[in-house]
Each structure stands twice: as structure tokens, then as C-alpha cells.
Coordinates of C-alpha atoms in Angstrom, one line a residue:
M1 CA -116.7 -143.2 -34.5
A2 CA -120.3 -144.7 -34.8
Y3 CA -121.7 -148.3 -35.9
V4 CA -123.7 -148.5 -38.9
I5 CA -126.6 -150.9 -39.8
T6 CA -126.4 -152.0 -43.4
Q7 CA -128.0 -153.7 -46.2
R8 CA -128.7 -157.1 -44.8
C9 CA -130.5 -156.0 -41.7
C10 CA -133.3 -158.5 -40.8
N11 CA -135.4 -156.4 -38.7
D12 CA -135.7 -158.8 -35.7
A13 CA -134.8 -155.9 -33.3
S14 CA -132.3 -158.3 -31.2
C15 CA -130.0 -155.2 -31.2
V16 CA -132.6 -152.9 -29.7
P17 CA -132.4 -154.0 -26.2
E18 CA -128.6 -154.5 -26.2
C19 CA -127.9 -150.8 -26.9
P20 CA -126.9 -149.2 -23.6
V21 CA -127.7 -145.6 -24.8
D22 CA -130.9 -146.5 -26.7
C23 CA -130.0 -145.3 -30.1
I24 CA -131.5 -147.9 -32.4
R25 CA -134.5 -147.2 -34.1
P26 CA -137.4 -147.9 -34.9
T27 CA -138.2 -150.1 -32.0
P28 CA -140.9 -152.8 -32.2
E29 CA -143.2 -150.6 -29.9
Q30 CA -143.1 -147.7 -32.5
P31 CA -145.8 -147.6 -35.4
E32 CA -143.1 -147.2 -38.0
F33 CA -141.5 -150.5 -37.2
A34 CA -144.2 -152.3 -39.2
T35 CA -143.1 -150.6 -42.5
T36 CA -139.5 -149.8 -41.9
E37 CA -137.0 -151.1 -44.6
Q38 CA -134.4 -151.6 -42.0
L39 CA -133.1 -150.5 -38.5
Y40 CA -130.9 -147.5 -38.0
I41 CA -128.3 -146.3 -35.5
D42 CA -128.0 -142.7 -34.5
P43 CA -124.5 -141.6 -35.1
D44 CA -124.6 -138.7 -32.6
T45 CA -125.6 -141.0 -29.8
C46 CA -123.8 -144.2 -30.6
I47 CA -120.9 -144.6 -28.1
D48 CA -119.0 -147.3 -29.9
C49 CA -119.5 -150.1 -27.6
G50 CA -120.3 -152.8 -30.1
A51 CA -123.0 -154.5 -28.1
C52 CA -125.3 -154.2 -31.2
V53 CA -122.8 -156.2 -33.2
D54 CA -122.8 -159.2 -31.0
A55 CA -126.6 -159.1 -30.9
C56 CA -127.1 -159.0 -34.7
P57 CA -128.0 -162.5 -36.2
V58 CA -127.1 -161.6 -39.7
E59 CA -123.8 -159.7 -39.4
A60 CA -125.3 -156.3 -40.7
I61 CA -123.6 -154.0 -38.3
F62 CA -120.2 -152.5 -38.9
S63 CA -118.0 -149.8 -37.6
E64 CA -118.1 -146.9 -40.0
D65 CA -114.5 -147.2 -40.2
D66 CA -114.8 -150.8 -41.5
L67 CA -117.6 -150.1 -44.2
T68 CA -116.7 -151.4 -47.6
A69 CA -117.1 -149.4 -50.8
S70 CA -120.6 -151.2 -51.4
L71 CA -121.7 -150.3 -47.9
A72 CA -120.1 -146.9 -47.3
R73 CA -123.3 -145.2 -48.2
F74 CA -125.1 -146.7 -45.3
R75 CA -123.3 -144.2 -43.0
D76 CA -125.4 -141.3 -44.5
I77 CA -128.5 -143.5 -44.8
N78 CA -128.6 -144.2 -40.9
A79 CA -127.9 -140.4 -40.3
A80 CA -130.7 -139.3 -42.7
Y81 CA -133.4 -141.6 -40.7
F82 CA -132.5 -139.5 -37.6
Q83 CA -132.7 -136.2 -39.4
R84 CA -136.3 -137.2 -40.3
H85 CA -136.9 -138.9 -36.8
P86 CA -135.0 -137.2 -34.1
L87 CA -134.0 -139.6 -31.3
E88 CA -136.0 -139.4 -28.1
S89 CA -134.2 -142.0 -25.9
N90 CA -136.4 -144.0 -23.5
F91 CA -134.5 -145.4 -20.5
D92 CA -137.5 -146.9 -18.7
P93 CA -136.4 -150.2 -17.2
L94 CA -137.1 -153.5 -19.2
V95 CA -140.0 -155.4 -17.9
T96 CA -139.2 -159.0 -17.6
P97 CA -142.2 -161.1 -19.0
A98 CA -143.9 -163.4 -16.5
R99 CA -143.3 -167.2 -16.8
P100 CA -146.2 -169.4 -16.1
P101 CA -146.1 -170.9 -12.5
K102 CA -144.1 -174.0 -12.0
E103 CA -147.0 -175.8 -10.5
L104 CA -148.7 -175.9 -14.0
G105 CA -146.0 -178.3 -15.2
T106 CA -144.2 -178.7 -18.5
L107 CA -146.1 -176.8 -21.3
R108 CA -146.0 -179.1 -24.5
V109 CA -146.2 -177.4 -27.8
A110 CA -146.2 -178.6 -31.4
I111 CA -145.0 -176.1 -34.0
V112 CA -145.9 -176.9 -37.7
G113 CA -143.1 -175.5 -40.0
A114 CA -139.4 -175.0 -39.4
G115 CA -138.7 -171.6 -41.0
P116 CA -138.2 -168.3 -39.3
A117 CA -141.6 -167.7 -38.0
A118 CA -141.6 -171.3 -36.4
C119 CA -138.0 -170.7 -35.2
Y120 CA -138.8 -167.4 -33.5
A121 CA -141.8 -168.9 -32.0
A122 CA -139.8 -171.8 -30.6
D123 CA -137.0 -169.4 -29.3
E124 CA -139.5 -167.4 -27.6
L125 CA -141.2 -170.3 -25.9
L126 CA -137.9 -171.9 -24.6
R127 CA -137.0 -168.5 -22.9
R128 CA -140.4 -167.9 -21.4
A129 CA -141.5 -171.2 -20.1
D130 CA -140.8 -174.8 -18.8
V131 CA -141.6 -176.3 -22.2
E132 CA -141.3 -179.2 -24.5
V133 CA -141.3 -178.1 -28.1
E134 CA -141.8 -180.6 -31.1
M135 CA -141.0 -178.8 -34.5
F136 CA -142.5 -180.6 -37.6
D137 CA -141.6 -180.1 -41.1
R138 CA -142.2 -182.1 -44.2
L139 CA -138.8 -181.7 -45.4
P140 CA -135.8 -183.4 -43.9
T141 CA -134.0 -180.0 -43.3
P142 CA -135.2 -177.0 -41.1
W143 CA -134.9 -173.2 -41.7
G144 CA -137.6 -172.9 -44.5
L145 CA -137.0 -169.9 -46.6
V146 CA -133.6 -169.1 -45.0
R147 CA -132.4 -172.3 -46.7
A148 CA -134.7 -172.4 -49.8
G149 CA -135.6 -168.7 -50.4
V150 CA -132.7 -166.4 -49.4
A151 CA -130.5 -165.6 -52.5
P152 CA -127.1 -167.6 -52.4
D153 CA -125.2 -164.5 -52.9
H154 CA -126.6 -163.2 -49.5
P155 CA -124.7 -165.7 -47.1
G156 CA -125.0 -163.2 -44.2
T157 CA -128.7 -163.3 -44.2
K158 CA -128.7 -167.0 -44.0
S159 CA -126.5 -166.8 -40.9
V160 CA -129.7 -166.2 -38.7
S161 CA -129.9 -170.0 -38.8
A162 CA -126.8 -170.1 -36.6
M163 CA -128.7 -168.3 -33.8
F164 CA -131.5 -170.9 -33.9
E165 CA -129.1 -173.7 -33.9
S166 CA -127.5 -172.3 -30.7
A167 CA -131.0 -171.8 -29.1
F168 CA -132.2 -175.3 -29.9
R169 CA -129.3 -177.3 -28.7
R170 CA -131.3 -178.5 -25.7
D171 CA -133.4 -181.5 -25.7
T172 CA -136.3 -179.5 -24.8
L173 CA -136.8 -179.0 -28.4
Q174 CA -136.9 -181.9 -30.8
Y175 CA -136.9 -181.8 -34.7
R176 CA -139.6 -183.9 -36.4
L177 CA -138.4 -183.4 -39.8
N178 CA -139.6 -185.3 -42.9
V179 CA -142.9 -185.6 -41.1
E180 CA -146.0 -184.2 -43.0
V181 CA -148.9 -183.1 -40.8
G182 CA -152.0 -184.2 -42.4
K183 CA -150.2 -187.3 -43.9
H184 CA -148.1 -188.9 -41.1
I185 CA -149.9 -187.3 -38.3
S186 CA -153.2 -185.5 -38.1
H187 CA -154.2 -182.1 -36.5
E188 CA -156.4 -183.9 -34.1
E189 CA -153.4 -186.2 -33.0
L190 CA -151.2 -183.2 -32.6
Q191 CA -153.7 -181.7 -30.2
A192 CA -153.8 -185.0 -28.3
H193 CA -150.2 -184.9 -27.6
H194 CA -149.8 -181.2 -26.8
H195 CA -151.3 -178.2 -24.9
A196 CA -151.1 -176.1 -28.0
V197 CA -150.3 -176.3 -31.6
I198 CA -148.8 -173.3 -33.6
Y199 CA -149.0 -173.3 -37.3
A200 CA -146.1 -171.5 -39.0
V201 CA -146.3 -172.6 -42.6
G202 CA -145.9 -169.4 -44.4
A203 CA -147.6 -168.6 -47.8
S204 CA -146.5 -171.4 -50.1
A205 CA -148.5 -170.4 -53.3
D206 CA -147.7 -167.6 -55.6
R207 CA -150.1 -165.1 -57.0
R208 CA -151.0 -165.4 -60.8
L209 CA -151.1 -162.8 -63.5
D210 CA -154.4 -164.1 -65.0
V211 CA -153.5 -163.1 -68.5
P212 CA -153.5 -165.2 -71.7
G213 CA -150.6 -167.3 -72.3
E214 CA -149.6 -167.5 -68.6
D215 CA -149.2 -171.3 -68.7
L216 CA -147.0 -171.4 -71.8
P217 CA -143.7 -173.3 -71.3
G218 CA -141.2 -170.8 -70.4
S219 CA -143.5 -168.9 -68.2
H220 CA -143.0 -169.6 -64.5
S221 CA -143.3 -168.2 -61.0
A222 CA -140.3 -166.7 -59.4
T223 CA -141.1 -168.9 -56.5
E224 CA -140.2 -171.9 -58.5
F225 CA -137.3 -170.5 -59.9
V226 CA -135.7 -169.4 -56.6
A227 CA -136.5 -172.9 -55.1
W228 CA -134.8 -174.5 -58.1
Y229 CA -131.4 -172.5 -57.7
N230 CA -131.6 -172.9 -54.0
G231 CA -131.9 -176.7 -54.2
H232 CA -135.3 -177.3 -52.9
P233 CA -136.0 -181.1 -53.3
D234 CA -139.6 -180.2 -54.9
Y235 CA -138.0 -178.3 -57.6
A236 CA -134.5 -179.7 -58.3
E237 CA -135.6 -181.7 -61.3
R238 CA -137.4 -178.6 -63.0
G239 CA -136.0 -177.1 -66.1
F240 CA -135.7 -173.4 -67.1
D241 CA -134.9 -172.3 -70.7
L242 CA -132.0 -169.9 -70.5
S243 CA -131.1 -170.2 -74.2
G244 CA -132.6 -166.7 -75.0
E245 CA -130.9 -163.4 -74.4
R246 CA -133.8 -161.7 -72.6
V247 CA -135.8 -162.8 -69.5
V248 CA -138.7 -160.5 -68.2
I249 CA -139.6 -160.5 -64.4
V250 CA -143.1 -159.2 -63.8
G251 CA -143.1 -157.6 -60.3
N252 CA -140.2 -155.5 -58.8
G253 CA -140.0 -156.6 -55.1
N254 CA -136.8 -157.9 -53.6
V255 CA -137.4 -161.3 -54.9
A256 CA -137.3 -160.0 -58.3
L257 CA -134.1 -158.4 -57.7
D258 CA -132.8 -161.6 -56.4
V259 CA -133.6 -163.4 -59.6
A260 CA -132.2 -160.6 -61.6
R261 CA -129.0 -160.9 -59.9
V262 CA -128.6 -164.6 -60.0
L263 CA -129.5 -164.5 -63.8
T264 CA -126.7 -161.9 -64.6
L265 CA -124.0 -162.6 -62.1
P266 CA -120.7 -164.2 -63.3
P267 CA -121.1 -167.9 -62.6
D268 CA -117.7 -167.9 -61.0
E269 CA -119.1 -165.5 -58.4
L270 CA -122.1 -167.8 -57.7
A271 CA -119.6 -170.8 -57.6
K272 CA -118.4 -169.4 -54.2
T273 CA -122.0 -169.7 -52.8
D274 CA -124.3 -172.5 -51.7
I275 CA -126.2 -172.2 -55.0
A276 CA -127.5 -175.7 -56.2
D277 CA -125.1 -177.6 -58.4
H278 CA -127.6 -178.2 -61.1
A279 CA -128.5 -174.5 -61.1
L280 CA -124.8 -173.4 -61.4
D281 CA -124.3 -175.8 -64.4
A282 CA -127.2 -174.3 -66.0
L283 CA -126.1 -170.7 -65.4
R284 CA -122.7 -171.4 -66.9
D285 CA -124.4 -172.4 -70.1
S286 CA -126.9 -169.4 -70.0
N287 CA -127.2 -167.1 -72.9
V288 CA -129.1 -164.5 -70.9
R289 CA -127.8 -160.9 -71.4
E290 CA -130.7 -158.9 -70.3
V291 CA -133.2 -159.0 -67.5
V292 CA -136.2 -156.6 -67.7
V293 CA -138.0 -155.8 -64.5
L294 CA -141.6 -154.7 -64.9
G295 CA -143.3 -152.7 -62.1
R296 CA -147.0 -151.6 -62.5
R297 CA -146.5 -148.4 -60.6
G298 CA -143.9 -145.7 -60.6
P299 CA -140.3 -145.5 -59.2
L300 CA -141.5 -144.1 -55.9
Q301 CA -143.9 -147.0 -55.4
A302 CA -141.5 -149.8 -56.4
A303 CA -141.7 -152.6 -54.0
Y304 CA -138.0 -153.3 -53.7
T305 CA -136.2 -151.8 -50.8
S306 CA -133.6 -148.9 -51.2
A307 CA -130.9 -151.1 -49.9
E308 CA -131.4 -154.0 -52.2
F309 CA -131.8 -151.3 -55.1
L310 CA -128.5 -149.8 -54.1
A311 CA -126.7 -153.0 -54.1
L312 CA -127.3 -153.6 -57.7
G313 CA -125.0 -150.8 -58.5
H314 CA -122.0 -152.8 -57.2
L315 CA -122.5 -156.2 -59.3
K316 CA -119.5 -157.1 -61.3
G317 CA -120.1 -157.0 -64.9
V318 CA -123.8 -155.7 -64.6
D319 CA -125.3 -152.4 -65.7
V320 CA -128.5 -151.1 -64.3
I321 CA -130.5 -149.4 -67.0
I322 CA -133.2 -147.0 -66.5
D323 CA -134.6 -144.6 -69.3
P324 CA -134.8 -141.1 -67.9
A325 CA -138.4 -140.9 -69.5
E326 CA -139.3 -143.7 -66.9
L327 CA -138.6 -141.3 -64.1
E328 CA -141.3 -138.5 -65.0
L329 CA -143.4 -138.4 -62.1
D330 CA -147.3 -137.8 -62.0
P331 CA -148.5 -134.8 -59.9
A332 CA -149.2 -137.1 -56.8
S333 CA -145.9 -138.6 -56.9
Q334 CA -144.0 -135.4 -57.5
A335 CA -145.8 -134.0 -54.4
L336 CA -144.7 -136.9 -52.4
L337 CA -141.1 -136.3 -53.4
D338 CA -141.2 -132.6 -52.7
D339 CA -142.7 -133.2 -49.2
P340 CA -139.8 -132.1 -46.8
D341 CA -141.2 -134.9 -44.5
I342 CA -140.7 -137.7 -47.0
E343 CA -139.1 -140.8 -45.6
P344 CA -135.4 -140.8 -46.4
S345 CA -135.6 -144.4 -47.7
L346 CA -138.3 -143.4 -50.2
R347 CA -136.4 -140.3 -51.3
L348 CA -133.2 -142.6 -51.8
K349 CA -135.2 -145.0 -54.1
Y350 CA -135.7 -142.1 -56.5
E351 CA -132.3 -140.7 -56.2
L352 CA -130.8 -144.2 -56.9
A353 CA -133.0 -144.5 -60.0
Q354 CA -131.7 -141.0 -61.3
E355 CA -128.0 -142.2 -60.7
Y356 CA -128.7 -145.2 -62.7
A357 CA -130.4 -143.4 -65.5
A358 CA -127.4 -141.0 -65.8
K359 CA -124.8 -143.7 -66.1
A360 CA -123.3 -144.7 -69.4
P361 CA -123.6 -148.5 -70.0
N362 CA -120.9 -150.7 -70.8
P363 CA -121.8 -152.8 -74.0
D364 CA -119.7 -155.7 -72.7
N365 CA -121.9 -155.9 -69.4
K366 CA -125.1 -157.7 -68.9
R367 CA -127.9 -155.6 -68.1
I368 CA -130.8 -155.3 -65.6
V369 CA -133.4 -152.9 -67.2
F370 CA -136.0 -151.4 -65.0
R371 CA -139.4 -150.4 -66.5
Y372 CA -142.2 -148.8 -64.5
L373 CA -145.9 -148.1 -64.9
A374 CA -146.2 -151.5 -67.0
S375 CA -148.8 -154.2 -66.6
P376 CA -148.6 -157.5 -68.6
T377 CA -151.7 -158.2 -70.8
E378 CA -150.6 -161.2 -72.7
I379 CA -147.7 -163.8 -73.1
R380 CA -147.5 -165.2 -76.6
G381 CA -145.4 -167.7 -78.4
D382 CA -145.8 -170.9 -80.6
G383 CA -145.5 -173.7 -78.0
H384 CA -143.1 -171.6 -75.9
V385 CA -142.8 -168.0 -74.7
E386 CA -141.6 -165.7 -77.4
E387 CA -142.8 -162.3 -76.3
L388 CA -144.8 -160.5 -73.6
E389 CA -147.3 -157.7 -74.3
F390 CA -147.8 -155.0 -71.6
V391 CA -149.7 -152.0 -71.3
H392 CA -148.5 -148.6 -70.1
N393 CA -150.3 -147.4 -66.9
E394 CA -151.0 -144.1 -65.6
L395 CA -150.9 -143.2 -61.8
V396 CA -154.2 -141.6 -60.5
S397 CA -155.4 -140.6 -57.0
E398 CA -158.3 -142.7 -55.9
D399 CA -159.7 -142.6 -52.4
G400 CA -156.6 -141.0 -51.0
R401 CA -154.5 -143.7 -52.7
V402 CA -152.1 -143.6 -55.8
V403 CA -153.3 -146.5 -58.1
A404 CA -152.3 -147.6 -61.5
R405 CA -154.8 -147.4 -64.3
A406 CA -154.2 -148.7 -67.8
S407 CA -153.8 -146.4 -70.7
D408 CA -154.3 -147.2 -74.5
R409 CA -150.7 -147.6 -75.0
R410 CA -149.2 -151.1 -75.4
E411 CA -145.8 -152.5 -76.0
T412 CA -144.3 -156.0 -76.9
L413 CA -141.1 -157.3 -75.5
P414 CA -139.5 -160.2 -77.2
A415 CA -138.3 -162.7 -74.4
S416 CA -137.5 -166.4 -74.0
M417 CA -138.6 -166.6 -70.4
V418 CA -141.2 -164.7 -68.2
L419 CA -141.1 -164.9 -64.4
R420 CA -143.9 -163.7 -62.3
S421 CA -142.9 -162.2 -59.0
I422 CA -146.1 -160.5 -57.8
G423 CA -146.3 -161.9 -54.3
Y424 CA -147.2 -165.0 -52.3
R425 CA -150.5 -166.4 -50.9
G426 CA -151.2 -168.8 -48.0
V427 CA -153.0 -172.1 -48.7
P428 CA -155.7 -173.8 -46.5
I429 CA -154.7 -176.0 -43.6
A430 CA -156.6 -179.2 -42.9
D431 CA -159.1 -178.8 -40.1
L432 CA -158.4 -175.0 -39.7
P433 CA -160.6 -172.2 -40.8
F434 CA -159.3 -170.2 -43.8
D435 CA -159.8 -166.6 -45.2
E436 CA -159.8 -167.2 -49.0
R437 CA -159.6 -163.3 -49.7
A438 CA -156.7 -162.6 -47.4
G439 CA -154.9 -165.9 -47.8
I440 CA -154.7 -166.3 -44.1
V441 CA -155.9 -168.3 -41.1
P442 CA -158.5 -166.0 -39.4
N443 CA -156.9 -165.0 -36.1
E444 CA -156.7 -162.4 -33.3
H445 CA -153.1 -161.6 -32.3
G446 CA -152.2 -165.2 -33.2
R447 CA -155.1 -167.1 -31.6
V448 CA -157.0 -168.8 -34.4
V449 CA -160.7 -167.7 -34.6
A450 CA -163.6 -169.7 -36.1
D451 CA -167.3 -168.6 -36.2
G452 CA -166.3 -165.6 -34.0
A453 CA -164.7 -167.7 -31.2
H454 CA -161.1 -168.7 -30.4
V455 CA -160.3 -172.2 -31.3
T456 CA -158.8 -173.6 -28.0
G457 CA -155.2 -174.3 -28.2
V458 CA -154.6 -173.7 -31.8
Y459 CA -152.4 -170.5 -33.0
V460 CA -150.5 -169.2 -35.9
S461 CA -147.5 -167.0 -36.6
G462 CA -145.7 -165.5 -39.5
W463 CA -147.2 -165.2 -43.0
I464 CA -150.1 -167.5 -42.4
K465 CA -151.1 -165.2 -39.6
R466 CA -150.3 -161.8 -41.2
G467 CA -149.9 -162.3 -44.8
P468 CA -146.9 -162.3 -47.0
R469 CA -145.2 -159.0 -46.0
G470 CA -142.1 -158.3 -44.0
V471 CA -138.6 -159.8 -43.9
I472 CA -137.0 -162.7 -41.8
G473 CA -136.7 -160.7 -38.7
S474 CA -140.4 -159.4 -38.8
N475 CA -141.3 -162.8 -37.7
R476 CA -139.8 -162.3 -34.2
V477 CA -142.1 -159.6 -33.1
D478 CA -145.0 -161.5 -34.7
A479 CA -143.9 -164.7 -32.8
T480 CA -143.7 -163.0 -29.5
E481 CA -147.3 -161.6 -29.9
T482 CA -148.5 -165.2 -30.6
V483 CA -146.4 -166.8 -27.7
E484 CA -147.8 -164.2 -25.3
Q485 CA -151.4 -165.3 -26.2
L486 CA -150.4 -169.0 -25.8
L487 CA -148.8 -168.5 -22.4
E488 CA -151.7 -166.4 -21.1
D489 CA -154.2 -169.2 -22.2
F490 CA -151.9 -171.9 -20.4
T491 CA -151.6 -169.8 -17.3
S492 CA -155.3 -169.3 -17.0
G493 CA -156.0 -172.8 -17.5
K494 CA -157.7 -172.7 -20.8
L495 CA -155.5 -175.4 -22.4
A496 CA -156.4 -179.0 -22.2
A497 CA -153.7 -181.4 -20.7
P498 CA -152.2 -183.6 -23.4
Q499 CA -153.5 -187.2 -23.5
G500 CA -150.0 -188.5 -24.7
D501 CA -146.4 -187.3 -23.7
R502 CA -143.3 -187.0 -25.9
A503 CA -142.7 -191.0 -25.6
A504 CA -146.1 -191.7 -26.9
L505 CA -145.5 -189.2 -29.8
E506 CA -142.1 -190.8 -30.7
A507 CA -143.7 -194.1 -30.7
L508 CA -146.6 -193.0 -33.0
L509 CA -144.1 -191.4 -35.4
A510 CA -141.9 -194.5 -35.4
Q511 CA -144.8 -196.3 -36.6
R512 CA -146.1 -193.8 -39.1
Q513 CA -142.8 -192.4 -40.5
P514 CA -139.8 -194.4 -39.8
D515 CA -137.9 -192.0 -42.0
A516 CA -138.4 -189.1 -39.7
V517 CA -135.3 -187.1 -39.2
G518 CA -134.4 -185.8 -35.6
R519 CA -131.7 -183.7 -34.3
D520 CA -128.8 -186.2 -35.0
G521 CA -130.0 -186.6 -38.6
W522 CA -130.1 -183.0 -39.3
K523 CA -126.5 -182.5 -37.8
A524 CA -125.3 -185.5 -40.2
I525 CA -127.0 -183.7 -43.1
D526 CA -125.4 -180.3 -42.2
A527 CA -122.0 -181.7 -41.6
A528 CA -122.0 -183.7 -44.8
E529 CA -123.1 -180.6 -47.0
K530 CA -120.4 -178.5 -45.3
N531 CA -117.7 -181.1 -46.0
A532 CA -118.8 -181.5 -49.6
G533 CA -118.3 -177.7 -49.9
K534 CA -114.9 -177.4 -48.4
S535 CA -112.9 -178.5 -51.5
G536 CA -114.5 -175.9 -53.5
G537 CA -114.3 -173.2 -51.0
R538 CA -118.0 -173.1 -50.6
P539 CA -120.2 -172.8 -47.5
R540 CA -121.9 -176.0 -48.4
V541 CA -123.0 -178.3 -51.4
K542 CA -126.8 -179.1 -50.8
F543 CA -128.3 -182.5 -51.2
T544 CA -131.3 -181.8 -53.5
T545 CA -133.2 -185.1 -53.3
I546 CA -134.9 -186.5 -50.5
E547 CA -133.3 -189.8 -51.1
D548 CA -129.8 -188.1 -50.7
L549 CA -130.9 -186.1 -47.7
L550 CA -132.1 -189.2 -45.9
K551 CA -129.0 -191.1 -46.9
A552 CA -126.9 -188.4 -45.3
A553 CA -129.2 -188.4 -42.3
R554 CA -128.5 -192.0 -41.6
G555 CA -124.7 -191.7 -42.4

């Protein structure tokens, strides 16, 4: 019997060093780690010890005998990876990273942001040095996209926050929530109170389609919709028109699939989750019967992961619809599919699409329809979205890449709402350099760079460092790299000593932002939300306004 890594793998590689027979791949040291959809366990080497289960922060690992019907296929998915990448175990002893010498004193670090990138950086600092960490966020709650971005029907993915809660119990880390850097405290003041500042603020802007009609009422970014149904205070008052029968999502990454599920799942299923009450009420009254997911390239180039695509086939009361004609491949894609060395996850994407195309739909079910090789050209309507026009693309080889090129064929889809889900983009940070083209803060391995030189004591981690790619756990390796640079600079004496200590910082914040929320305040919010969910059998009922969050924090 072997253990199996399943759908909600977060790729943070916590399980890798725990395996006594080194049978989990890929590892962070391997080049394929950067692009892998998930991690895998070699069934022929696993000794059934369960060490990886305890290490997994998102409860993604199961004994093969305990796999549910929706997860059973992952037994073969794990095995297929090692058929393509035979295991070569490495039993070199683990090297314990050096800690800064004690005579240097306590390292003080400010982390701006409280999402996964920030939390992994804080966790690494706490393990590696005698440190005081101050974690800032403009909202009264931590966890960033774990709280406000992960779909409510993926509770296991959100359980990574429990790992952070456990790591942050000591007073060496203090929450400075409901504190906005640039408003309540400046970058210069952060530097004055710390040896170093790490910005882990993510990529908060969404990319635009740049087509006529994009700003019509009924046209939104998926970012807004996701934040709305997850109870983000900035979006709780937004309205979304669910009166029509069809919604079109432009883009086919995992976020698009999240949105499609939320729009089509039975409300009673969502009522068991932490979805925001206002969203649940709206979805109970929804008339949406069909969600069309548009991708500009073909089924082999789709941005969603095979695991999330597979999960759609197990939704209650929902059919996945694909016209077999959508699966006809261009010569380059066919050659890729025919390559015996194709990645198993890529082949699985196409096999799943074929399986969905072969299934007879149930006319009583709602539908998620996938359309490939389609790019929007215009959104039309008289004062509100009524239809979307798109062009059919052709895939061509260009400079060794397969790219989409518009054809002369156009099509129009009636729709009451259009959601664009084509990626995120970082926004400039006051007093830091910014690369407008890449949407990141220029850096070398996490050290911020301006005019070709390192900016002393300023670092970045997460999407603002590398761009909006990867999943939650990708931030762990990223944060480790950034912290390594910071500790090297501290040890070598490059970081200036703070002018003010923690007490001075607390005095400044008490003056500037008396409504700042610390550890006790967040614990009160957390407890109140969980208590509110108990009567309905829900994990929590979120407070969705700053006023209610602060009231709970005081209570």
C-alpha cells in the first residue's frame, strides 16, 4: 500500500524532507519543480510510513486504500509521473542552514503583507534566526488570498493557515493588522524601526481585455467576483447580475474554474462552506444555467491544471460540455501529444477533455462549457452586457513557440455577464522601483534593485517578486530564497541597525492608527466567525465589513 498526493497539493514541498525513502518528486532543487502541477509519490518506493501525511499543510495526501471516488484516479496520476521520471533517490545528508551569530543581536524585520508569501517568509525567519517580525496588512485579518481568494468549496486548501497559526504563536511575531503602509506608516519609518523590510504584497491588479464594451455594466474581472463571494471587505457591497442564464468567463486558468464551480454548484452545497452570506443569498436566487469558459489557445495549452479539470467531472448536478470539434489539434499540438516523452499531466488534460466530450449531458443539469481557440473582440449591450463577440484562433509555430493567431471567423454568444480571468498584475509600491512591463519590483533573488544596485535592507517575496504564477506553496521556496539573501546581508554587516525598537514602533502606531489589530484582536475575530458558523454546520461565517471586523476584534 502506498500514499498518494491528490488534487489540493499546494506544492510547498513540506513533505519532501520528511520522506525517509526520498520518494516524493519533484524536489525544489529540480528544474521541473518550477512548472509542476503538483508533487507525486512513487508507489513502488513508498513504505507506507505516513510521515508525509503529517507534514502536508493542506491535507492532500491519502493512503491509496482511503481514496474517495473523486480522488481514485490520482493513484494512476502519481504512478504515471514516475514512469516518465524514474526515481533516483538522493540520500545525501540534509545540510542545516547557518544561523546568524548571536553576538549580532536580534534581527528586526518588517513584512508588508499577510498572505502566503509573507507567512512563508516569516516562518523561515523564525526558524533561521533570533528575530522579531512585525507583519503589516491593511485589512484587519491575515492570510491574504488563502482567506479571500481560495474557493469556498476547497476548505482543505485553506487549512494551510493552521500551519501559520501554529508557527506564529510566539511573541517574536506580532500582527500589525488594519495598518496601511504608506498611510499610517511610511516606508522610511519602517526602515527606521527595522534592519530590513520584506514586501510580499502580491499582484492585486487584474489584466484587461482591451476590447470595446469592456466597461459595460455586467462586465467584471474575476478578481472582483472571487473577492465578493469570499467576503473581502472592499467588495462586499458589489452587485453582480445573475438574472440571465449564461455567463461567459474569458480565460481558462484555475481561477476561471473556481468561478464556474461557484456559479453552478447547488447553493445547498455552498451553504456548508465559508462563502459570504451575501453571495450565498444571491446565488440562491441565481438564474444562471450555463457558464462558458473561453480559452485563446487549444486544449493542450489550457491554463487550468489537470487536477482541477478532473474535479469538475465529480460536481453534483453539473455537466462538463465540450464539442468534439473543439478537440481537433493543429499539427504542432498533435506532434506534442504523440511525443512519448510528453508530461503525463499534459496528456491527462487532453484525455479528460475527450472523456467529457464523449459523455451525454443531462438536460436537467447546469452546464460548464469549454470553448478553445477563442479571443473576445467586443462586448455589446444597450446599457448592460447582452452579448460577447469572439474570433476563432488558429495555432501556429512562431520562434519555436505555439501561438494563437486570429482567423476571419467570428461568433457571438448571448450572455448577461462577462468575467475576465486572464491573470493578475503587480502595482507600484511607494518609494520602491517598479518594472511596468513585468509588473514586479526589480530584484535579484529577492534583493530589490534600483539603477543596477541593491537597495540596502529592502526585499521582495511572492508575486511582486516573480510575477503572478505558481500556487500557494510555490511561495515557500521563493520566500526561502529571499530570506537567505536577507540573512546573508545581516551576517555580513550590510544592514543598518534600527533607530527605534518594538516599543517605539508600538507607540508610533498607537498614535497613527488606534484601530490597529494585533494577535488578540485577530484571535477574537477568528473565534467569533467560527462560533457564528457552528449553528449552520459551517467552518465560519465571515464578517465582511471593516466595522464588523473591528467590533469583533474588540469583543
